[in-house]
Coordinates of C-alpha atoms and ligand atoms in Angstrom, one line a residue:
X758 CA 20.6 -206.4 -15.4
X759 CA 17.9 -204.5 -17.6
X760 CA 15.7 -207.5 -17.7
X761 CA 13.8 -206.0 -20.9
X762 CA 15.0 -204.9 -24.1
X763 CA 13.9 -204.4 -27.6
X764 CA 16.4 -204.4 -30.9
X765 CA 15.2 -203.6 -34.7
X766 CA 17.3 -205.4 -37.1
X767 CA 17.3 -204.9 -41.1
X768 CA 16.9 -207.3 -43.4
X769 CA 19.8 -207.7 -45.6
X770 CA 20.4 -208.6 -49.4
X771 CA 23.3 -210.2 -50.6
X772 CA 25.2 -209.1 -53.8
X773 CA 27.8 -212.0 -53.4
X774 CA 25.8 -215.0 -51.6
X775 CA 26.9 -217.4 -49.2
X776 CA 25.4 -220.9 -50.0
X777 CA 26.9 -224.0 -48.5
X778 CA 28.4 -224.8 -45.0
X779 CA 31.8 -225.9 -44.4
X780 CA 30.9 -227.1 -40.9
X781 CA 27.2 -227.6 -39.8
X782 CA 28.1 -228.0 -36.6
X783 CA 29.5 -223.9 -36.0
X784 CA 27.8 -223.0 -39.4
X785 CA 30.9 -221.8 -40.7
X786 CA 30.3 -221.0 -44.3
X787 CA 32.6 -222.3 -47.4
X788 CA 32.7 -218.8 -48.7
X789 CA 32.7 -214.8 -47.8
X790 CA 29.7 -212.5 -48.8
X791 CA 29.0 -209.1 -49.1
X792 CA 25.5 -207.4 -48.5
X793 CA 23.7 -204.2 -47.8
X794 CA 21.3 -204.0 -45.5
X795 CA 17.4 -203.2 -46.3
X796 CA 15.9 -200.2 -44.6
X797 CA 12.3 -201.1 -45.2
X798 CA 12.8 -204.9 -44.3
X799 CA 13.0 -205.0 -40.4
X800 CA 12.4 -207.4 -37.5
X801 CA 11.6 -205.6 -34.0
X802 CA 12.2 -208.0 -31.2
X803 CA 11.7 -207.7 -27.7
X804 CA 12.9 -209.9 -25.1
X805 CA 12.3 -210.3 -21.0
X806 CA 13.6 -212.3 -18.8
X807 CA 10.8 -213.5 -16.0
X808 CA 11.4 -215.4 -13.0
X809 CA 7.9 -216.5 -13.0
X810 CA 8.3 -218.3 -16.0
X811 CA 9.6 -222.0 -16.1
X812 CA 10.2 -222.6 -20.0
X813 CA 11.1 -219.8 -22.5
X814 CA 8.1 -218.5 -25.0
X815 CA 8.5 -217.4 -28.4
X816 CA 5.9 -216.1 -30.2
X817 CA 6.0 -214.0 -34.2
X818 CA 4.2 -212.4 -35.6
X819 CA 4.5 -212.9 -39.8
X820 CA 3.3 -210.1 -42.0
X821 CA 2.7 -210.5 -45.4
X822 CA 0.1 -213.5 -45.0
X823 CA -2.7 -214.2 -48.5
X824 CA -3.7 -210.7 -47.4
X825 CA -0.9 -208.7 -48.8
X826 CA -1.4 -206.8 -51.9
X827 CA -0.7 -203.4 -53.8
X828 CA -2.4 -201.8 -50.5
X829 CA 0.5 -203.0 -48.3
X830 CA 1.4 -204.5 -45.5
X831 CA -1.0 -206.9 -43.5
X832 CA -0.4 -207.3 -40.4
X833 CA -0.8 -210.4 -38.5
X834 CA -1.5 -211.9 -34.8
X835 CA 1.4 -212.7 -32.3
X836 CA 1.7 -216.8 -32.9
X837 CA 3.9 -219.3 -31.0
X838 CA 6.6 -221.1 -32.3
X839 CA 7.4 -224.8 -30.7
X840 CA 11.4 -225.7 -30.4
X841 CA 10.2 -229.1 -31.7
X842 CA 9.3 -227.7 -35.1
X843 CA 13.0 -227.8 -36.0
X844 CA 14.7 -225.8 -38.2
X845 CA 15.1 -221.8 -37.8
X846 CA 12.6 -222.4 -34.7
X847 CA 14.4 -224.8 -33.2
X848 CA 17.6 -222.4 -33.7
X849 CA 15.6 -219.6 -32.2
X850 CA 15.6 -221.7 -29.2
X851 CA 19.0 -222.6 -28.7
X852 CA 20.3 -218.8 -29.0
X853 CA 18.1 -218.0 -26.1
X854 CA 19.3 -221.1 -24.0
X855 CA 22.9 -220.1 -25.4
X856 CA 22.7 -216.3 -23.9
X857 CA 21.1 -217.3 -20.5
X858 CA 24.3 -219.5 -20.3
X859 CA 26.9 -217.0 -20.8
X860 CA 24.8 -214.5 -18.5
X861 CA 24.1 -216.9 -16.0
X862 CA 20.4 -216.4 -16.3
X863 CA 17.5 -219.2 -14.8
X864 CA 14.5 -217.1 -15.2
X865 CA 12.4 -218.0 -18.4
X866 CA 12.5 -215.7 -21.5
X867 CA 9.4 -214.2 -22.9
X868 CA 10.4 -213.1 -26.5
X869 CA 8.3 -211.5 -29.3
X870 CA 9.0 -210.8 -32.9
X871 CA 7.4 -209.0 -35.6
X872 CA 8.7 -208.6 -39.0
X873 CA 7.1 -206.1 -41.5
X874 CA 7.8 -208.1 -44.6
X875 CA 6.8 -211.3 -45.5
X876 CA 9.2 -214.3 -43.7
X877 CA 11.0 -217.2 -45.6
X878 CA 10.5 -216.3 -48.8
X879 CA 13.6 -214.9 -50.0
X880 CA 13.8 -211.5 -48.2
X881 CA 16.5 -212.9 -45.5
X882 CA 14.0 -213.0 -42.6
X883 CA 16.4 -214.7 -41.0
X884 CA 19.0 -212.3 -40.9
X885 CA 17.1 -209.7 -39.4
X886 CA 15.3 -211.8 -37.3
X887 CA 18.7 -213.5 -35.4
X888 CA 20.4 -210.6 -35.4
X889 CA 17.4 -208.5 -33.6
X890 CA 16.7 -212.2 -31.2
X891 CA 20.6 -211.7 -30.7
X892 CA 20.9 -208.0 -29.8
X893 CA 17.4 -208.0 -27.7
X894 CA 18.7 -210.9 -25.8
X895 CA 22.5 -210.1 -24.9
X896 CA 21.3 -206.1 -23.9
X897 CA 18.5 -208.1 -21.4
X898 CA 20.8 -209.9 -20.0
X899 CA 23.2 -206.8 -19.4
X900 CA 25.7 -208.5 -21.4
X901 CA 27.7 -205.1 -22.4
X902 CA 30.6 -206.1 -24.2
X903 CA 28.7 -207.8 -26.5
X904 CA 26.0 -204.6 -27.4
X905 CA 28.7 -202.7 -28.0
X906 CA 31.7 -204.8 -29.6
X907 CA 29.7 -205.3 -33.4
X908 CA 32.5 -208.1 -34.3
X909 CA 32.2 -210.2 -30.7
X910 CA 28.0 -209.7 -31.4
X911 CA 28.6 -211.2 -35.0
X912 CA 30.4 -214.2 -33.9
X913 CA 27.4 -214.9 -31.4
X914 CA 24.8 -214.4 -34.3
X915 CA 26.7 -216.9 -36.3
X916 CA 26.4 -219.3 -33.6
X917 CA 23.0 -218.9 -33.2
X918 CA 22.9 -220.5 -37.0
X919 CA 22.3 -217.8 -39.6
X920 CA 25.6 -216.8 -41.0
X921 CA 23.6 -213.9 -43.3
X922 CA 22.5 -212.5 -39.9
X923 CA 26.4 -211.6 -39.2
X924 CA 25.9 -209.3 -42.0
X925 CA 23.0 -207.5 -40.4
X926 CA 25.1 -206.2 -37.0
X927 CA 27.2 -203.7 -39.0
X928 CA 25.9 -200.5 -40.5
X929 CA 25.7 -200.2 -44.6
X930 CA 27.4 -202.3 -46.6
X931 CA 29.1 -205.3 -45.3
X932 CA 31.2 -208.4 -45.8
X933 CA 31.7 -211.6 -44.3
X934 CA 35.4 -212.5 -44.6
X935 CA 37.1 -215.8 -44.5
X936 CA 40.3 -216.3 -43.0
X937 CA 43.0 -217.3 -44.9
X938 CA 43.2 -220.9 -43.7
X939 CA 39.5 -220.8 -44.1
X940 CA 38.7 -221.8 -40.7
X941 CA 36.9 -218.8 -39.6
X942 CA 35.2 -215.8 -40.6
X943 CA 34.3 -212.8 -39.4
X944 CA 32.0 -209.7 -40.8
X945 CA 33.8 -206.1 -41.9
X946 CA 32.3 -203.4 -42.6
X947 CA 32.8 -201.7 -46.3
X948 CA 31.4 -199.0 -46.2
X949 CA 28.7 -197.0 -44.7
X950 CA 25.0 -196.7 -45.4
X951 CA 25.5 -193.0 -47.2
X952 CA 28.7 -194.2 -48.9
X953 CA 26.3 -194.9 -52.2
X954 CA 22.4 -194.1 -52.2
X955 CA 21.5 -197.8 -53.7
X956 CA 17.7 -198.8 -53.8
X957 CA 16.5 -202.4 -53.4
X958 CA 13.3 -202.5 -54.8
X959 CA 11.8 -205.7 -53.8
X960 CA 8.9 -207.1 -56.2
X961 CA 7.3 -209.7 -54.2
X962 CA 5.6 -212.6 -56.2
X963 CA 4.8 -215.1 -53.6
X964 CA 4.8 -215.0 -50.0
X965 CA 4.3 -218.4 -48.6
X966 CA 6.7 -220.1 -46.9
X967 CA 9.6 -221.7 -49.2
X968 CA 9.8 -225.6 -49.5
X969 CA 13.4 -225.7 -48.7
X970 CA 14.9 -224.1 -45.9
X971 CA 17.7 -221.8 -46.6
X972 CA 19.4 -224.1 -43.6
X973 CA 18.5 -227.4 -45.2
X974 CA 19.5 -226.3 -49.0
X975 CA 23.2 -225.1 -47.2
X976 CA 23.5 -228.8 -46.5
X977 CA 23.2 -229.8 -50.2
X978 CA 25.4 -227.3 -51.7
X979 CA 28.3 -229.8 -52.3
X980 CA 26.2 -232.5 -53.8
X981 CA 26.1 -229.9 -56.9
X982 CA 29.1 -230.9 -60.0
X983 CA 29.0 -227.0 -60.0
X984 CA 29.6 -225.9 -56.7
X985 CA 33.6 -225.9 -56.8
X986 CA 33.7 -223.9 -60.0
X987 CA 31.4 -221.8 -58.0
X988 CA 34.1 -221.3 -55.4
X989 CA 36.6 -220.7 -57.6
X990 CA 35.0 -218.0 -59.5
X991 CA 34.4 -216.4 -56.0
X992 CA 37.9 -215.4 -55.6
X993 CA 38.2 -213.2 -57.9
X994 CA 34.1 -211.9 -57.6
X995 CA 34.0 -210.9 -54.2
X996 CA 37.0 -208.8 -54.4
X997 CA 35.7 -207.1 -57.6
X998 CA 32.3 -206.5 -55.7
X999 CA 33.7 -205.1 -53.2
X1000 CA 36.0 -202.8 -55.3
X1001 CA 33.1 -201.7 -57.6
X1002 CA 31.1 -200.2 -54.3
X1003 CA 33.8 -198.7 -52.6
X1004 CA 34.3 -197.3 -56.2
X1005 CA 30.3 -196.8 -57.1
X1006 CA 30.8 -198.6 -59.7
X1007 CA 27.4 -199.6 -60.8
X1008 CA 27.8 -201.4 -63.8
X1009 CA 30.0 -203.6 -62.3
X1010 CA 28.4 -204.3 -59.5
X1011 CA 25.3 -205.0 -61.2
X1012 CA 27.4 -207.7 -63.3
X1013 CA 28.8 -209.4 -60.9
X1014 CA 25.6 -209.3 -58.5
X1015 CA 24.0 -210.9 -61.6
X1016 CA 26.4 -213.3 -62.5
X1017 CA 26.2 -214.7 -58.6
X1018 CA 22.8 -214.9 -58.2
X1019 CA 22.7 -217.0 -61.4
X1020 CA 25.5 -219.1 -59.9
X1021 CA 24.0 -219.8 -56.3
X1022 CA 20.5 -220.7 -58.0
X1023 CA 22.6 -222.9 -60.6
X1024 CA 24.1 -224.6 -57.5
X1025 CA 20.5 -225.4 -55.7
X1026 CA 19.1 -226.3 -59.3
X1027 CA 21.5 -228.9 -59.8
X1028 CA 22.2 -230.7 -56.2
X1029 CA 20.9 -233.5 -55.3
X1030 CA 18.1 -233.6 -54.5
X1031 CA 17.5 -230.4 -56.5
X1032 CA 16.0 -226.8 -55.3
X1033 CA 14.3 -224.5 -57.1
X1034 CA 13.4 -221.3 -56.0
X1035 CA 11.8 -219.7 -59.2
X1036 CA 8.1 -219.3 -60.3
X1037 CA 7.2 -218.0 -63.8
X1038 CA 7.6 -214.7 -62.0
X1039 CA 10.6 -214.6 -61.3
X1040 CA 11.9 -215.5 -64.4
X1041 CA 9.7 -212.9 -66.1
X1042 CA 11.0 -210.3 -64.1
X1043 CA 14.3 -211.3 -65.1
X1044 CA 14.2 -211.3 -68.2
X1045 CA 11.9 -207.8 -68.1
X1046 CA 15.0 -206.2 -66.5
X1047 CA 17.3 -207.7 -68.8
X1048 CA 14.9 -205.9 -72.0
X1049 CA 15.1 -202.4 -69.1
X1050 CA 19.0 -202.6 -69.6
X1051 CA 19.0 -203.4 -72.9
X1052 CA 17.0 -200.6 -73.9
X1053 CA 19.1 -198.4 -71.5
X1054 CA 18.0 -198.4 -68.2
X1055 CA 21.0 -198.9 -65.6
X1056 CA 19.3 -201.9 -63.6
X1057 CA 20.2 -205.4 -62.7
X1058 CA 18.5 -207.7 -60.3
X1059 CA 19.9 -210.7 -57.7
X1060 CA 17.5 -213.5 -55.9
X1061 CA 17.7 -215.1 -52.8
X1062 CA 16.8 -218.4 -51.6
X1063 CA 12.8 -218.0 -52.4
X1064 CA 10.9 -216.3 -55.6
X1065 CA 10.6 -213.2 -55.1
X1066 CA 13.6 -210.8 -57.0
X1067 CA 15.3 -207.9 -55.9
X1068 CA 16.2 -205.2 -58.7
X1069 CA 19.1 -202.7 -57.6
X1070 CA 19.1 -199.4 -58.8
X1071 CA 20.3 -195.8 -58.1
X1072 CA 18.6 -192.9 -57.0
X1073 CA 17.7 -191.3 -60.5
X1074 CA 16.1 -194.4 -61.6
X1075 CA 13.8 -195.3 -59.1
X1076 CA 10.4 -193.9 -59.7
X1077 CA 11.1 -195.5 -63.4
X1078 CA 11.3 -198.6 -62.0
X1079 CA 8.9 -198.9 -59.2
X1080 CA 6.2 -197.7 -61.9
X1081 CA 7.2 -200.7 -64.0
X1082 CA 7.1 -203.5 -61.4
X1083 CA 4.0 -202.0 -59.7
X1084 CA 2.3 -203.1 -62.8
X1085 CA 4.2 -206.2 -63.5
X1086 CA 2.1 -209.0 -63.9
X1087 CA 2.6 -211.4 -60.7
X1088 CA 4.0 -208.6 -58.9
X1089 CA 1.9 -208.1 -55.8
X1090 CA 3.9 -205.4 -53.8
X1091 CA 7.0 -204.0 -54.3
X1092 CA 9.3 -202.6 -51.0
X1093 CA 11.5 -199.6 -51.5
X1094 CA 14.9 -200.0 -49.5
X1095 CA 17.9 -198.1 -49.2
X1096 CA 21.0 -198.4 -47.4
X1097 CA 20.4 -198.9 -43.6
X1098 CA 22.1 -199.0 -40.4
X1099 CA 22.5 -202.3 -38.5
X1100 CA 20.8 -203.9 -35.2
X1101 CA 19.9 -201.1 -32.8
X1102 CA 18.7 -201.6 -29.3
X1103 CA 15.3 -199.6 -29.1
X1104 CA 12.8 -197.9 -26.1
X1105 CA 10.0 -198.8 -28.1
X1106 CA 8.4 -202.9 -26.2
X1107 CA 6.2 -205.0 -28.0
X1108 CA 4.8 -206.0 -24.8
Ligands
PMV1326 O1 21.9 -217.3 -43.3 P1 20.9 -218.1 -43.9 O2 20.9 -219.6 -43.5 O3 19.5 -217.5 -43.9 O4 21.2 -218.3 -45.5 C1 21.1 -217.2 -46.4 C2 21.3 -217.6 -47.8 C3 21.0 -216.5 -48.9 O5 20.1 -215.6 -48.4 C4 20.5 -217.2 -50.1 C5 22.3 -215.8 -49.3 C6 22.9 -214.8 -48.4 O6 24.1 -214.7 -48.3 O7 22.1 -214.0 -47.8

């Protein structure tokens, strides 16, 4: 057993989103979704397994904090998380009690994390942050099949409670797939990080914690009149989206990565009780990239569950549009990502 490991795990942002849960209980979403994952958005975890410890110890360290600005990155001091705070940190917990079960383990877990982008805020923190737990834990617990079988990996993520984190075990572009009886799902790859040199250029408004957690707002999907139409239209969008980037397609995508954003966020807006995720911001820099395409720049944008708004665009147009969202009112940093490989088991030990 290698007792340590580290794992770096990207970040990942979705063009089709997954919003709502079909079963809480094996989070087992109501619908597929398709993402690529985010060079510059990372969690490094390490994790060791100590037999002079007699409870497991998380501690993160979140970047981003009131310091962040046009200078970059802050970077913050290791803190602990408590199991009784609920939520993703009570999840946290669970996957680590959940590996030393299948490994057999009894000695406490020591476990740190550090993220170099700001958490819970709409840049999928938890994605990268459950599959890097998942990875570091499984290879420190010289669990083998599951390092190196991606699919058998993304089933244990998904257990752990963060079905976008499935997403984040496979290298480039990738899918979450329902089975046909919709009882299951299971994440593809579609196509490799240098299939199609995409940028994500994330321009980051706020970074304080969200209200609602991603995890609580999945519970209220259903309570929205919109949210079957919603899974209708999905039948026919995720298979165009996946077409238009095995295709490179980009005005397609960028359509149809639009017109789901808008549908997820019409979803939270209009469930019971209601969510939203938008500041002024946001919706400036919509409409700003809206005026960008209308006045010919190829560029479209998508939001996740926070305020902060991710505008996709190719290679050529980057420098454009970094320029323009550096000095966007609001905007207080923007992160350049490209297509990235998935969770990788590192030599580099935060401890
Ligand atoms: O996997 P979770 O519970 O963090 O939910 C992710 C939800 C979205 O980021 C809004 C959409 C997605 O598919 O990533």
């Amino acid at each position: 057993m290698a007792h340590k490991a580290s794992a770096i795990a990207p970040a990942n942002i979705a063009f089709i989103k997954y919003w709502g849960q079909k079963d809480p209980k094996t989070f087992l979403p109501f619908n597929g979704s398709l993402s690529m994952n985010l060079s510059d958005c990372t969690t490094h975890t390490t994790v060791e397994f100590r037999e002079d410890l007699t409870t497991d110890e998380i501690q993160i360290a979140f970047e981003g904090g009131a310091g962040a600005s046009h200078a970059g990155p802050v970077e913050n001091e290791f803190a602990p998380i408590r199991r009784e705070d609920g939520d993703k940190h009570e999840l946290a917990f669970a996957q680590v009690d959940r590996v030393k079960a299948l490994a057999e383990i009894t000695a406490g877990a020591r476990v740190q994390s550090r993220n170099n982008f700001p958490a819970d805020s709409g840049i999928a923190s938890s994605a990268s942050g459950f599959a890097a737990l998942t990875l570091a834990l499984v290879t420190a617990a010289g669990l083998n099949d599951l390092v190196k079988n991606h699919v058998a990996l993304s089933t244990l993520v998904r257990a752990g409670g963060s079905v976008s984190a499935m997403r984040s075990v496979m290298d480039g572009f990738v899918e979450i797939a329902m089975t046909a009886d919709g009882a299951d799902c299971e994440a593809r790859q579609v196509a490799p990080p240098d299939h199609w040199l995409l940028f994500d250029l994330v321009a980051v408004v706020n970074t304080t914690k969200k209200s609602v957690s991603s995890s609580a707002g999945h519970l209220r999907a259903e309570t929205s009149p919109h949210f079957a139409k919603r899974l209708e239209d999905l039948k026919i969008r995720l298979p165009q989206c996946r077409q238009a980037i095995q295709a490179r397609d980009f005005g397609i995508l960028g359509h149809v990565m639009e017109e789901d954003a808008l549908s997820m966020h019409q979803v939270m807006q209009t469930s019971d009780p209601p969510i939203n995720y938008f500041m002024p911001e946001t919706v400036a820099l919509m409409e700003a990239v809206r005026q960008w395409r209308a006045e010919g720049l190829p560029v479209y944008f998508t939001i996740d569950a926070g305020p902060n708004v991710h505008v996709i665009v190719e290679e050529s147009y980057v420098n454009t549009v970094r320029e323009k969202l550096a000095y966007f009112p609001g905007v207080q940093r923007v992160i350049i990502n490209h297509p990235a490989q998935s969770a990788h088991v590192v030599d580099d030990h935060l401890f």
